[in-house]
CSV table of C-alpha atoms in Angstrom, one decimal:
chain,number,residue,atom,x,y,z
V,1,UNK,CA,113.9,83.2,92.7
V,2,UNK,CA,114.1,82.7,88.9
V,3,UNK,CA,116.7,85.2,88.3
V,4,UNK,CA,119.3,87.0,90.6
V,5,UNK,CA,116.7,89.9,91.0
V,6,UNK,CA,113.6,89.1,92.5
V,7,UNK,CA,110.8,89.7,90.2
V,8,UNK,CA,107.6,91.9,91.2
V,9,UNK,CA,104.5,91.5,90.5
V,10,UNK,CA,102.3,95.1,91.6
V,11,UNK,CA,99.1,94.7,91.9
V,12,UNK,CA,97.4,97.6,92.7
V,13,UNK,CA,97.4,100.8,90.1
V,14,UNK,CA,96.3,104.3,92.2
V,15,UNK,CA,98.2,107.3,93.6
V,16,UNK,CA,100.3,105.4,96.5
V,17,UNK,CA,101.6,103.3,93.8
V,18,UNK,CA,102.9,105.9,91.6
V,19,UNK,CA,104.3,108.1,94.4
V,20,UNK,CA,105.4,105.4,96.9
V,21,UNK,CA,105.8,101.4,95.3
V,22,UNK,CA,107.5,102.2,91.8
V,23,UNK,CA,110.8,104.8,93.2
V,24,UNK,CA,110.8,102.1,95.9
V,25,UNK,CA,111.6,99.8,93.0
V,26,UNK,CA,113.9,102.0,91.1
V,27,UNK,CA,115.8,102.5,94.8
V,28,UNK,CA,116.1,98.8,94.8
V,29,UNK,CA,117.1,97.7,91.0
V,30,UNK,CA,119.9,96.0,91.7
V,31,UNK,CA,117.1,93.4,94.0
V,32,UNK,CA,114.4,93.6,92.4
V,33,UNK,CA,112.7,94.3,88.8
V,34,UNK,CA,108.9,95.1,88.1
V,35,UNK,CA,107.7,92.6,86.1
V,36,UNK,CA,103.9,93.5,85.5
V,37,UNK,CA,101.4,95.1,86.9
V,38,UNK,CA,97.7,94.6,87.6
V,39,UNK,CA,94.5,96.9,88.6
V,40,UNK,CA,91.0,96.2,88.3
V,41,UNK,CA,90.8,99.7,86.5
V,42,UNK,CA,92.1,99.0,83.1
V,43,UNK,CA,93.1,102.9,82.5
V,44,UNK,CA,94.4,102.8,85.6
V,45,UNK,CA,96.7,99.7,85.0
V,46,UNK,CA,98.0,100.8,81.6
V,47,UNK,CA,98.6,104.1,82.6
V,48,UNK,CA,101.0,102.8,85.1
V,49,UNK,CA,102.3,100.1,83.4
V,50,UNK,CA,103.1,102.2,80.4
V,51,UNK,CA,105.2,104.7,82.5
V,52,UNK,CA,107.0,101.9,84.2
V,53,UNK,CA,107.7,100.3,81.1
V,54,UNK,CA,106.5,97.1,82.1
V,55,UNK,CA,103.6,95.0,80.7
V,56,UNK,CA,99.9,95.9,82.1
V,57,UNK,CA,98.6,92.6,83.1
V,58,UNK,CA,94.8,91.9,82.0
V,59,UNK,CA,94.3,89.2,84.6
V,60,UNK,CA,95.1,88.6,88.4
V,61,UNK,CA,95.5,84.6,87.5
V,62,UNK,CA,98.1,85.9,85.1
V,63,UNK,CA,100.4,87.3,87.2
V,64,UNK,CA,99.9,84.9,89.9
V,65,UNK,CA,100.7,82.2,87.6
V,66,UNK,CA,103.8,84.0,86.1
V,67,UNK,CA,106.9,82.1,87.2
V,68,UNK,CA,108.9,85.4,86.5
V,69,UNK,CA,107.4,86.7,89.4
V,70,UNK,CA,108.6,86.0,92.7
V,71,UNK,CA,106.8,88.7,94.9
V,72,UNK,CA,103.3,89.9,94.9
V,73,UNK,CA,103.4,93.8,95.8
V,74,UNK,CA,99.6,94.7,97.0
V,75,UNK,CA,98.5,98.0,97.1
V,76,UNK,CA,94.7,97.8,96.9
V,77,UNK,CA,91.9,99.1,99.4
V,78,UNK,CA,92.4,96.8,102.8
V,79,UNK,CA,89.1,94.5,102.3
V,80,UNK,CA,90.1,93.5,98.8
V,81,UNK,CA,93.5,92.4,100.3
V,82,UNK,CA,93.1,88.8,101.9
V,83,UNK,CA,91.5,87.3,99.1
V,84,UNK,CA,94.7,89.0,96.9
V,85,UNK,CA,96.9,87.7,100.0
V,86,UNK,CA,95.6,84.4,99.8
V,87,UNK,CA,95.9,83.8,96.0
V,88,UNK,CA,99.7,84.8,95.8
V,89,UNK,CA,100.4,82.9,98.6
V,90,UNK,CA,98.8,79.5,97.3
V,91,UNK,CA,100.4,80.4,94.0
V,92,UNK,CA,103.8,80.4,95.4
V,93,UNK,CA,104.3,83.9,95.6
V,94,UNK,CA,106.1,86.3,98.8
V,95,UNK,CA,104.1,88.8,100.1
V,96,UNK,CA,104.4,92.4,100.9
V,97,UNK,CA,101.0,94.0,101.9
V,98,UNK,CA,99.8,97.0,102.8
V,99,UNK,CA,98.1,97.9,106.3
V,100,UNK,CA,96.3,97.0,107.7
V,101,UNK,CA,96.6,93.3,106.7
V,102,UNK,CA,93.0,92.7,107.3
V,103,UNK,CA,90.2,95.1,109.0
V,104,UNK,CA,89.6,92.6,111.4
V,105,UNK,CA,92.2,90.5,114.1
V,106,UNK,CA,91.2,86.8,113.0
V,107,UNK,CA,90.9,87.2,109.2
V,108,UNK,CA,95.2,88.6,109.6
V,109,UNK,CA,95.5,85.5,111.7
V,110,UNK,CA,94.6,82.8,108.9
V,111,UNK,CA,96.7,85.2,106.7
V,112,UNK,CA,99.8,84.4,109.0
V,113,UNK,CA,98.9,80.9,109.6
V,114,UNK,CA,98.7,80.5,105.3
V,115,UNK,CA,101.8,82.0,104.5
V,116,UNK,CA,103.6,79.6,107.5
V,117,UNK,CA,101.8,76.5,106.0
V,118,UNK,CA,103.2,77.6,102.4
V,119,UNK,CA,106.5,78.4,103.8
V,120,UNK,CA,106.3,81.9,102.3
V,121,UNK,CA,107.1,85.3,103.2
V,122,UNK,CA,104.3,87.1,104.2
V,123,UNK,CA,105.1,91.3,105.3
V,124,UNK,CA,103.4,94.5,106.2
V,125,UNK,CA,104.3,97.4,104.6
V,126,UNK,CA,104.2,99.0,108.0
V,127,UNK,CA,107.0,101.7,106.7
V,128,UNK,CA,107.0,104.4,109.1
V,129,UNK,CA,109.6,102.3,111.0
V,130,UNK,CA,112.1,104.2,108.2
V,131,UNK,CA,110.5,107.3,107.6
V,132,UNK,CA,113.4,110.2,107.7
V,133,UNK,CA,111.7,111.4,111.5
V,134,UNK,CA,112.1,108.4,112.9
V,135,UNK,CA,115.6,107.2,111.9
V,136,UNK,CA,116.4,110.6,113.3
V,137,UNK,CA,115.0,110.0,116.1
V,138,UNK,CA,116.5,106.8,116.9
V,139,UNK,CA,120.0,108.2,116.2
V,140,UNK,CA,118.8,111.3,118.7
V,141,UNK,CA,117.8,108.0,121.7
V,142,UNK,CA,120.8,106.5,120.9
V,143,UNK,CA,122.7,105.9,123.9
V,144,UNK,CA,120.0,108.2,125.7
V,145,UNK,CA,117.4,107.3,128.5
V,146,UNK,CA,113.6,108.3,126.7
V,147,UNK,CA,111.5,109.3,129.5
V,148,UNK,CA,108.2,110.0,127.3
V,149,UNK,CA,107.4,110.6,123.3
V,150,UNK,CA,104.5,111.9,121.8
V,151,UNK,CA,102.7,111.8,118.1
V,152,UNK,CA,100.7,114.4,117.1
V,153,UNK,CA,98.7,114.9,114.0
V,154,UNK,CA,95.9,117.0,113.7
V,155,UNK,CA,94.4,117.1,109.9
V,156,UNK,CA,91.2,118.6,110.1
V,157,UNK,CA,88.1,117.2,107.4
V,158,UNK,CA,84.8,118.7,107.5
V,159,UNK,CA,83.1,116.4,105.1
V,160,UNK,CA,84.3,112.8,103.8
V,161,UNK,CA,83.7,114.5,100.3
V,162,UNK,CA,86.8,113.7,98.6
V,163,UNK,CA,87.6,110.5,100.4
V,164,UNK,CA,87.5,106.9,98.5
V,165,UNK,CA,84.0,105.2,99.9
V,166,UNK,CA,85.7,101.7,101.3
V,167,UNK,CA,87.8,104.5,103.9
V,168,UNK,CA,84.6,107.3,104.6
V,169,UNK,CA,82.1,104.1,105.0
V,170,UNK,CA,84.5,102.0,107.4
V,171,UNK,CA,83.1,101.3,111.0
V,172,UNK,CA,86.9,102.3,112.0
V,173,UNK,CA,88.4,104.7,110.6
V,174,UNK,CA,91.6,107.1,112.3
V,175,UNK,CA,92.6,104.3,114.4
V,176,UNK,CA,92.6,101.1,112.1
V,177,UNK,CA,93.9,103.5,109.2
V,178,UNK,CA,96.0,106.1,110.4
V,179,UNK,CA,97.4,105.5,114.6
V,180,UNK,CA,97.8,102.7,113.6
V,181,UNK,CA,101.4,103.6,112.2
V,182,UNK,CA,102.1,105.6,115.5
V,183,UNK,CA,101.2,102.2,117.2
V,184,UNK,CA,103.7,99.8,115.0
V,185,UNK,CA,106.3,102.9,115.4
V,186,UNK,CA,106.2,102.9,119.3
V,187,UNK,CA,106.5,99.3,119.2
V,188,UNK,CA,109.3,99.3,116.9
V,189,UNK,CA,111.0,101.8,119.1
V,190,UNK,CA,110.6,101.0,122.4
V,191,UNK,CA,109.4,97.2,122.6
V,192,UNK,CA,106.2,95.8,123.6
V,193,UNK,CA,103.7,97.6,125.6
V,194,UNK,CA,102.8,96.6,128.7
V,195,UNK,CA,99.6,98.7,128.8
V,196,UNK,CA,97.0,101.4,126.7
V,197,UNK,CA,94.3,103.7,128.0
V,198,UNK,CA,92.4,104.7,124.8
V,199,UNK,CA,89.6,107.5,123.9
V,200,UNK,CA,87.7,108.1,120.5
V,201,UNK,CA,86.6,110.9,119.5
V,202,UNK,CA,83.0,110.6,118.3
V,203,UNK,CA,82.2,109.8,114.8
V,204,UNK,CA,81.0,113.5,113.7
V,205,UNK,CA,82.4,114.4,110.9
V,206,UNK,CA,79.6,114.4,107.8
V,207,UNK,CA,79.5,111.7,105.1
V,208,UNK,CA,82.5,109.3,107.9
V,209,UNK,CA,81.1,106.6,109.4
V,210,UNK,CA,83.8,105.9,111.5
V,211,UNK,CA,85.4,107.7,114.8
V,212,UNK,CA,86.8,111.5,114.2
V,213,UNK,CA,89.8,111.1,116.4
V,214,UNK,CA,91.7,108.9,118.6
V,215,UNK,CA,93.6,109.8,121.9
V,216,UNK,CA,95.8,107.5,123.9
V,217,UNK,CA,98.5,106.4,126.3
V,218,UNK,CA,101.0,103.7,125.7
V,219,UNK,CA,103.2,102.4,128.2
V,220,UNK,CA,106.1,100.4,128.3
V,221,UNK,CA,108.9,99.7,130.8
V,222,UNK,CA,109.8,102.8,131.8
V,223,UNK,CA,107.9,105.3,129.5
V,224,UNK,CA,104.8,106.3,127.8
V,225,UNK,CA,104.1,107.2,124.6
V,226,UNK,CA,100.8,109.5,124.2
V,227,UNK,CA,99.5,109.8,120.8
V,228,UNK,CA,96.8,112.5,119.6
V,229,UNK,CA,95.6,111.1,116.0
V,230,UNK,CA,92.6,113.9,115.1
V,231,UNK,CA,90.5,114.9,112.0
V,232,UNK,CA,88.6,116.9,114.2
V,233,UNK,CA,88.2,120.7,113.8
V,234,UNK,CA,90.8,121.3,116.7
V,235,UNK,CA,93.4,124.1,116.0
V,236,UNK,CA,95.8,124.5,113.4
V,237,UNK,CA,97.2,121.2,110.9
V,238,UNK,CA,100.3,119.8,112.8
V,239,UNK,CA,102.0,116.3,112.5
V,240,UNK,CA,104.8,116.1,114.7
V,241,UNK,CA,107.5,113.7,117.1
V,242,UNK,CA,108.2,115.1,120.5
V,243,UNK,CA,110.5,113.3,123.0
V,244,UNK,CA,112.4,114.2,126.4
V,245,UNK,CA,115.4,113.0,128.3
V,246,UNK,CA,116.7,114.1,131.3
V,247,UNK,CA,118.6,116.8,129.6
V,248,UNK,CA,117.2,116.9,126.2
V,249,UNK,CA,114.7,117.5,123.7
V,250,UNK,CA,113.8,116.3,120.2
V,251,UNK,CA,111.4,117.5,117.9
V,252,UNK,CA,110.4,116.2,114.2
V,253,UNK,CA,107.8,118.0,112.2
V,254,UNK,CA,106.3,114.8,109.8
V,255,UNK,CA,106.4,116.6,106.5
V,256,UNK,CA,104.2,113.4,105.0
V,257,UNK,CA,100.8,115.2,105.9
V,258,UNK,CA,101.9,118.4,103.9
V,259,UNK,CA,100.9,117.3,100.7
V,260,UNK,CA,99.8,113.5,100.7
V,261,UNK,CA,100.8,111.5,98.5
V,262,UNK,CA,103.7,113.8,97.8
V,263,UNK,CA,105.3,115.2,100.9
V,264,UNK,CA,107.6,117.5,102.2
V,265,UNK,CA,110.9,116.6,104.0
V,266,UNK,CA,110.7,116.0,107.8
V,267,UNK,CA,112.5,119.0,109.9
V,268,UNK,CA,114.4,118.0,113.0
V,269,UNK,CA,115.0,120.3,116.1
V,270,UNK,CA,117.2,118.9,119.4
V,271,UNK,CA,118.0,121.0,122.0
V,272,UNK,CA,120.2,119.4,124.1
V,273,UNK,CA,121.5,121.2,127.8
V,274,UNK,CA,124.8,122.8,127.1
V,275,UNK,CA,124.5,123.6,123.7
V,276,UNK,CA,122.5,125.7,121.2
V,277,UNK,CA,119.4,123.7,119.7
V,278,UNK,CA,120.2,122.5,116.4
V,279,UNK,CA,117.7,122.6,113.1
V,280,UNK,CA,118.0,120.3,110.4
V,281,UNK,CA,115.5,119.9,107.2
V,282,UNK,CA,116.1,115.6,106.3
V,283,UNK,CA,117.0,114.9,103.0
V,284,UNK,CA,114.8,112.3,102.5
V,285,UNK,CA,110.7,112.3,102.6
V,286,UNK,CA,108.4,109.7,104.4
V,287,UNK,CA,106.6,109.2,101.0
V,288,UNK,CA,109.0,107.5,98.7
V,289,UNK,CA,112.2,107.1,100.9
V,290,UNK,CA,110.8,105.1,103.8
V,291,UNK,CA,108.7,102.6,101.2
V,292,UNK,CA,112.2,101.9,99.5
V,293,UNK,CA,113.7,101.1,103.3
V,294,UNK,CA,111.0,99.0,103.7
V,295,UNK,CA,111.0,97.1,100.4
V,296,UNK,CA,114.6,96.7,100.3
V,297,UNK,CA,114.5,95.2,104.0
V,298,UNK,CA,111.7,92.5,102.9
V,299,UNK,CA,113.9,91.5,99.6
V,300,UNK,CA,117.0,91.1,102.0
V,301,UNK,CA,114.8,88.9,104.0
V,302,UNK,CA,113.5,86.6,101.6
V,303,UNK,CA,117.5,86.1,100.0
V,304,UNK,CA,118.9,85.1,103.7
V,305,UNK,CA,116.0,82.9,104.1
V,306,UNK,CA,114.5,85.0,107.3
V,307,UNK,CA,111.3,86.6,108.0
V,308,UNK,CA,111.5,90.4,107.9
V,309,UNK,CA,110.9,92.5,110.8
V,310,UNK,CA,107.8,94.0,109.3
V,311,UNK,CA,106.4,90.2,108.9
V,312,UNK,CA,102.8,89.1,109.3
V,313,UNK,CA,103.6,87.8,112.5
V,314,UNK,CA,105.1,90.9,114.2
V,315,UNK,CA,101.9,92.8,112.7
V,316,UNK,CA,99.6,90.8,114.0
V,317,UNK,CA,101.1,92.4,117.5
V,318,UNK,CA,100.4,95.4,116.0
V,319,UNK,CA,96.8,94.7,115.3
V,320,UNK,CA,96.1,93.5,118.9
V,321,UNK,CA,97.0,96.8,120.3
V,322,UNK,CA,94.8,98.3,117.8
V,323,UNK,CA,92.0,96.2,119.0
V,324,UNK,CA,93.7,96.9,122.9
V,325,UNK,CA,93.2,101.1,121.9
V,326,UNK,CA,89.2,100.3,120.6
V,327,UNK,CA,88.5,98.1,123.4
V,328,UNK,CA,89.5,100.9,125.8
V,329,UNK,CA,87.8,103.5,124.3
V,330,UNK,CA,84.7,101.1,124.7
V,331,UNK,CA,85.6,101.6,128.3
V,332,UNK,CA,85.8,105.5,128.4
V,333,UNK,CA,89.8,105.1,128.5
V,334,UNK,CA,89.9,101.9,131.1
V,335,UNK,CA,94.0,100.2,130.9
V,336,UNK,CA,93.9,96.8,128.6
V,337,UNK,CA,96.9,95.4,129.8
V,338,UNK,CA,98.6,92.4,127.8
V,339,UNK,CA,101.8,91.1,129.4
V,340,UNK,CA,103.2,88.3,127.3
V,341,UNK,CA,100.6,88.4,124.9
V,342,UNK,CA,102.0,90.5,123.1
């Protein structure tokens, strides 16, 4: 690093940035410092830039080539990403990008293979794995046998009015984009699975190209995780954690889908047997809280001289059951297994 905090380089200027990527740097300025920041969209750089008080960087190559900055910080749509990915990384720089880390398996795979080669730091922003439900939960299954968890998110869209063209034009859509977070979740929490059964809902919606919905089972040793994932007109808006024990429930309302990019708190209900169920609103919010976890677990990383557990690696296991949940649904809901290959 050339200083004791490591230097950021954003590249990357719309909505996620300002809500998500620059509190996740001011939760994290004793690590790390903002040190320019780069969009394609000149309004959209300087207006950033400006209220971050950093410089508004008029070339990519500039910031690459900047030896003030130590890590790239992507946040651009995913098919503009490798070529981004592949730039820091042969100009020295860490990475932290977004998800996916490529649309398709093999392109993620030279990603990982690049950043190895360069002997750099290469992670996923996969950072659901701290959003406020989820660390709840995990305190919650502490000590506690999980017999069976569910996600479910239903956020209906009539038309893909509204939506930016790269997402209502992708061939994939709520699976590659949106389940896959429950995927990278369930794995986070309960280890690898050893099988998936799979359905799509068909690719209806006006003006999306891609699948409307996606249904499936996940199982692991011991469990199964069943995740509903819908933008399908199917009842009312819910996003939600359920999960049982023998002699317990737990149930998180996801308050990120309230108001995307700027959520609502996550509320927490466990009913355990023996006592009255308890309600609690978090303090945090999925949308910044979980993106400061996140960075502040990847600049921890590259100081000890580790690879995070959000690394390119471990996401590329994420991107195989991904794959694993459209392959099934090719199959009208057929098991892809995968022991050990995961």
């Amino acid at each position: 690093m050339s200083s004791p905090r490591l230097g950021v380089g954003l590249v990357g200027a719309g909505e996620i940035a300002r809500a998500g990527h620059l509190p996740a740097y001011g939760a994290n300025q004793q690590t790390v410092e903002l040190r320019g920041v780069f969009d394609v969209v000149s309004s959209k750089r300087e207006t950033l830039a400006e209220s971050a008080g950093v410089p508004a960087v008029e070339e990519i190559e500039h910031l690459l080539e900047d030896p003030a900055i130590d890590l790239v910080d992507i946040a651009v749509p995913p098919k503009a990403q490798p070529d981004i990915v592949v730039a820091a990384l042969e100009s020295g720089k860490h990475v932290l990008a977004q998800k996916p880390l490529a649309v398709d398996l093999q392109t993620a795979a030279e990603l990982v293979a690049l950043a190895e080669a360069r002997g750099r730091v290469l992670a996923v922003n996969q950072q659901m794995r701290w959003a406020p439900a989820i660390l709840e939960f995990q305190r919650f299954a502490d000590g506690r046998s999980v017999e069976w968890a569910s996600f479910d998110l239903v956020w209906p869209i009539e038309r893909g009015e509204g939506l930016p063209r790269w997402l209502a034009d992708a061939p994939r859509f709520v699976g590659l984009f949106n389940s896959i977070h429950f995927l990278d979740t369930s794995r986070w929490l309960f280890g690898e699975p050893r099988e998936v059964r799979a359905w799509m809902g068909p690719a209806d919606i006006p003006g999306i190209a891609g699948e409307a919905a996606l249904y499936a089972i996940v199982g692991f040793d011991g469990l199964s995780v069943i995740i509903r994932d819908s933008r399908r007109l199917e009842g009312r808006h819910t996003a939600s954690l359920r999960a049982a024990t023998s002699d317990s429930l737990f149930f998180a309302h996801l308050g990120i889908w309230d108001a995307y990019p700027d959520p609502s708190p996550d509320s927490v209900v466990e009913a355990v047997a023996g006592s009255a169920p308890k309600l609690a609103r978090t303090p945090a919010s999925w949308v910044p809280d979980a993106f400061s976890r996140s960075l502040g677990e990847v600049v921890e990383a590259i100081g000890a001289g580790r690879q995070p557990v959000v690394s390119g690696q471990d996401n590329l296991k994420t991107l195989r059951l991904v794959d694993a949940c459209y392959e099934s649904a090719e199959r009208h809901g057929r098991p892809v297994s995968f022991p050990g290959q995961l």
